[in-house]
Amino acid sequence: MSNVGLPMARAELRLHAYTPYVPNPDRSNRLNGEWASIVVEPGTWVGLVANFWDPVARRNLTVPRGYLSFSDMDAAIAGQKEFVTVANFFLNYYVGNSTTVQVEEHTYSTTFWGQERGFKGTSPHKGTIFTPAQKRETTTLQFGPEGLQAAVFKFGSMGGPGPRSIQFAFQATLLCTRTQMPDGRMFTATDMSPGNIFPRANGNNPVKNFKQLEICTGDDCRK
């Protein structure tokens, strides 16, 4: 785990609910490829805490640097919106230049609302390639200078028919994942060519200067 500033070879990701949780009888929480998919009943929300655990030393870890991304934030045909509320443990957040995610910034938390109707089978399962639509429904959070002891967030949905799901992964998705266009062309994450979904820092300026945003690259991430 040297790329996030830790000396050990592996760690466990632990996820706990700190509020009551209403499971769905027909759909279960699961791993969808590289993403954890959490199902919520319409009109409910669940509070979650995610942290990394050293199984050898048997202790919680502070991760010096890294990223947390949420994907598949959309809405149902009846209009019920999904949302993620995150404690402000992050230094920067990133959304696409033509994102469909609405951002509400508060003093101690930030809420990301899905706006666009989602379709079955379009949730991403890879971390290296996204479609433009998948990037529009994604946000990436960058850990602050104090590192990450635990990520505290809520998943929920407005009322309506059918269960909803949101995905998360500790990846720098909008900063690193390539975009696969409908015609087969591939764009790097920060390519500002027409049609590509490139990241904007805190919803404002396009990401051009990684150093200015304290984003490490290559061997610098192993120091």
Coordinates of C-alpha atoms in Angstrom, one line a residue:
M1 CA 0.0 0.0 0.0
S2 CA 3.0 2.3 -0.6
N3 CA 1.0 4.4 -3.1
V4 CA -1.1 5.7 -0.2
G5 CA 1.8 6.1 2.1
L6 CA 1.5 2.9 4.2
P7 CA 4.3 0.3 4.7
M8 CA 2.2 -2.8 4.8
A9 CA 1.3 -5.0 1.8
R10 CA -2.4 -5.3 2.6
A11 CA -5.2 -4.0 4.8
E12 CA -8.8 -4.8 5.4
L13 CA -11.6 -2.4 4.5
R14 CA -14.3 -2.4 7.2
L15 CA -17.8 -1.0 6.7
H16 CA -20.2 -0.5 9.6
A17 CA -23.7 1.0 9.8
Y18 CA -24.1 3.5 12.6
T19 CA -27.8 3.9 12.1
P20 CA -30.7 1.5 11.7
Y21 CA -30.8 0.0 8.2
V22 CA -33.8 -1.2 6.2
P23 CA -32.6 -4.1 3.8
N24 CA -34.4 -5.0 0.7
P25 CA -35.7 -8.6 0.6
D26 CA -35.0 -9.0 -3.1
R27 CA -31.7 -7.2 -3.6
S28 CA -28.6 -7.5 -1.4
N29 CA -25.5 -5.5 -0.9
R30 CA -22.6 -6.8 -3.0
L31 CA -19.3 -6.2 -4.8
N32 CA -19.9 -5.1 -8.4
G33 CA -16.5 -5.7 -9.8
E34 CA -14.2 -3.1 -8.1
W35 CA -17.2 -1.3 -6.5
A36 CA -19.2 -1.9 -3.3
S37 CA -22.9 -1.5 -4.1
I38 CA -25.2 -0.6 -1.2
V39 CA -29.0 -1.0 -1.6
V40 CA -31.4 1.4 0.2
E41 CA -35.2 1.3 0.3
P42 CA -36.9 4.4 -1.1
G43 CA -37.7 7.0 1.6
T44 CA -34.9 5.7 3.9
W45 CA -31.2 6.4 4.5
V46 CA -28.4 4.6 6.3
G47 CA -25.3 6.1 8.0
L48 CA -22.0 4.3 7.3
V49 CA -18.4 4.4 8.5
A50 CA -15.6 3.0 6.4
N51 CA -12.1 2.5 7.7
F52 CA -9.0 0.5 7.0
W53 CA -7.7 -2.2 9.5
D54 CA -4.3 -3.7 9.9
P55 CA -5.0 -7.5 10.4
V56 CA -1.4 -8.1 11.6
A57 CA -1.1 -5.3 14.2
R58 CA -4.9 -5.5 14.8
R59 CA -5.5 -1.8 14.8
N60 CA -7.2 0.9 12.7
L61 CA -5.0 2.7 10.2
T62 CA -4.7 6.3 9.2
V63 CA -4.3 6.5 5.5
P64 CA -2.0 9.4 4.7
R65 CA -3.4 10.1 1.2
G66 CA -6.0 8.7 -1.1
Y67 CA -9.4 9.1 -2.7
L68 CA -13.0 8.0 -2.3
S69 CA -15.4 7.9 -5.2
F70 CA -19.2 7.5 -5.4
S71 CA -20.8 6.4 -8.6
D72 CA -24.2 5.5 -10.0
M73 CA -25.8 8.5 -8.3
D74 CA -29.1 8.9 -10.3
A75 CA -32.8 8.9 -10.0
A76 CA -35.7 6.6 -10.7
I77 CA -38.4 6.9 -13.4
A78 CA -40.8 8.2 -10.7
G79 CA -38.3 11.0 -9.9
Q80 CA -37.0 9.7 -6.5
K81 CA -33.5 11.0 -6.2
E82 CA -30.6 9.2 -4.6
F83 CA -28.2 11.1 -2.4
V84 CA -24.8 10.8 -0.6
T85 CA -24.1 13.0 2.4
V86 CA -20.4 13.1 3.4
A87 CA -18.7 14.6 6.5
N88 CA -16.2 17.2 5.3
F89 CA -13.1 15.1 5.9
F90 CA -11.9 15.8 2.3
L91 CA -9.6 18.5 0.9
N92 CA -11.2 18.7 -2.5
Y93 CA -14.1 17.2 -4.4
Y94 CA -14.3 16.6 -8.1
V95 CA -17.3 16.3 -10.4
G96 CA -17.4 16.1 -14.2
N97 CA -17.7 19.2 -16.4
S98 CA -21.2 18.3 -17.4
T99 CA -22.1 16.4 -14.2
T100 CA -25.7 15.4 -13.5
V101 CA -25.0 15.5 -9.7
Q102 CA -26.3 18.4 -7.7
V103 CA -23.9 19.5 -4.9
E104 CA -25.1 21.1 -1.6
E105 CA -22.2 22.4 0.5
H106 CA -22.7 22.9 4.2
T107 CA -20.4 23.8 7.1
Y108 CA -19.8 20.2 8.3
S109 CA -21.0 18.1 5.4
T110 CA -21.6 18.0 1.7
T111 CA -24.5 16.3 -0.1
F112 CA -24.5 15.0 -3.6
W113 CA -27.9 14.4 -5.3
G114 CA -28.5 12.2 -8.3
Q115 CA -30.7 14.0 -10.9
E116 CA -30.8 12.0 -14.0
R117 CA -32.9 8.8 -14.6
G118 CA -30.8 5.7 -14.2
F119 CA -31.2 2.5 -16.2
K120 CA -30.6 -1.1 -15.2
G121 CA -27.3 -2.6 -16.1
T122 CA -25.4 0.7 -16.5
S123 CA -23.7 0.8 -13.1
P124 CA -19.9 0.7 -13.6
H125 CA -18.0 -2.4 -12.4
K126 CA -14.5 -1.4 -13.6
G127 CA -12.2 1.3 -12.2
T128 CA -10.2 2.0 -15.4
I129 CA -12.8 2.8 -18.0
F130 CA -16.1 4.7 -17.7
T131 CA -18.7 5.8 -20.3
P132 CA -19.5 9.6 -20.3
A133 CA -22.9 8.8 -18.6
Q134 CA -21.1 6.9 -15.8
K135 CA -18.8 9.8 -15.2
R136 CA -21.6 12.3 -15.1
E137 CA -23.0 10.3 -12.1
T138 CA -19.7 10.2 -10.2
T139 CA -17.9 12.3 -7.7
T140 CA -14.4 11.8 -6.3
L141 CA -13.2 13.1 -2.9
Q142 CA -9.5 13.8 -2.1
F143 CA -8.3 13.1 1.5
G144 CA -7.1 16.1 3.4
P145 CA -3.5 16.7 4.7
E146 CA -4.3 14.9 8.0
G147 CA -5.1 11.7 6.1
L148 CA -8.1 9.5 6.6
Q149 CA -9.0 7.7 9.8
A150 CA -12.5 6.9 8.8
A151 CA -14.9 8.1 6.1
V152 CA -18.4 8.9 7.5
F153 CA -21.2 9.1 5.0
K154 CA -24.9 8.5 4.4
F155 CA -26.7 6.8 1.5
G156 CA -30.4 7.4 0.9
S157 CA -33.2 7.9 -1.5
M158 CA -36.4 9.9 -1.7
G159 CA -39.7 7.9 -1.5
G160 CA -41.1 6.0 -4.5
P161 CA -41.3 2.5 -6.0
G162 CA -38.4 0.0 -6.0
P163 CA -35.1 -0.2 -4.2
R164 CA -32.1 2.1 -5.1
S165 CA -28.4 1.5 -5.0
I166 CA -25.3 3.6 -4.9
Q167 CA -21.7 2.5 -5.3
F168 CA -18.4 3.5 -3.7
A169 CA -14.7 2.6 -4.1
F170 CA -11.5 4.0 -2.7
Q171 CA -10.2 5.2 -6.1
A172 CA -9.4 8.5 -7.8
T173 CA -12.0 7.8 -10.5
L174 CA -12.5 11.2 -12.0
L175 CA -8.8 12.0 -11.9
C176 CA -7.6 8.7 -13.5
T177 CA -10.3 6.8 -15.3
R178 CA -10.4 6.9 -19.0
T179 CA -13.6 7.8 -20.9
Q180 CA -14.8 5.4 -23.6
M181 CA -16.9 7.3 -26.1
P182 CA -19.8 5.7 -28.0
D183 CA -17.7 5.6 -31.2
G184 CA -14.9 3.7 -29.5
R185 CA -12.5 6.6 -28.9
M186 CA -10.7 6.8 -25.6
F187 CA -9.9 10.0 -23.7
T188 CA -7.6 10.3 -20.7
A189 CA -9.4 11.6 -17.6
T190 CA -8.2 15.2 -17.8
D191 CA -8.4 15.6 -21.7
M192 CA -10.6 18.6 -22.4
S193 CA -11.5 17.5 -25.9
P194 CA -15.2 18.0 -26.9
G195 CA -17.3 15.2 -25.6
N196 CA -15.0 14.1 -22.8
I197 CA -16.1 14.3 -19.2
F198 CA -13.2 15.9 -17.5
P199 CA -13.0 16.8 -13.7
R200 CA -13.6 20.1 -12.2
A201 CA -12.1 20.8 -8.7
N202 CA -14.9 21.7 -6.2
G203 CA -17.2 22.1 -9.1
N204 CA -15.3 25.1 -10.5
N205 CA -12.1 25.1 -12.6
P206 CA -11.0 22.2 -14.8
V207 CA -8.2 20.1 -13.2
K208 CA -5.0 21.1 -15.0
N209 CA -2.3 21.5 -12.3
F210 CA -2.0 18.4 -10.2
K211 CA 0.7 19.9 -8.0
Q212 CA -1.4 23.0 -7.1
L213 CA -4.2 20.6 -6.0
E214 CA -1.7 18.5 -4.0
I215 CA -2.3 15.5 -6.2
C216 CA 0.7 13.2 -6.4
T217 CA 1.6 11.2 -9.5
G218 CA 4.0 8.4 -10.3
D219 CA 6.9 7.8 -7.9
D220 CA 5.8 10.8 -5.8
C221 CA 2.9 8.7 -4.5
R222 CA 5.4 6.3 -3.0
K223 CA 7.3 8.8 -0.9

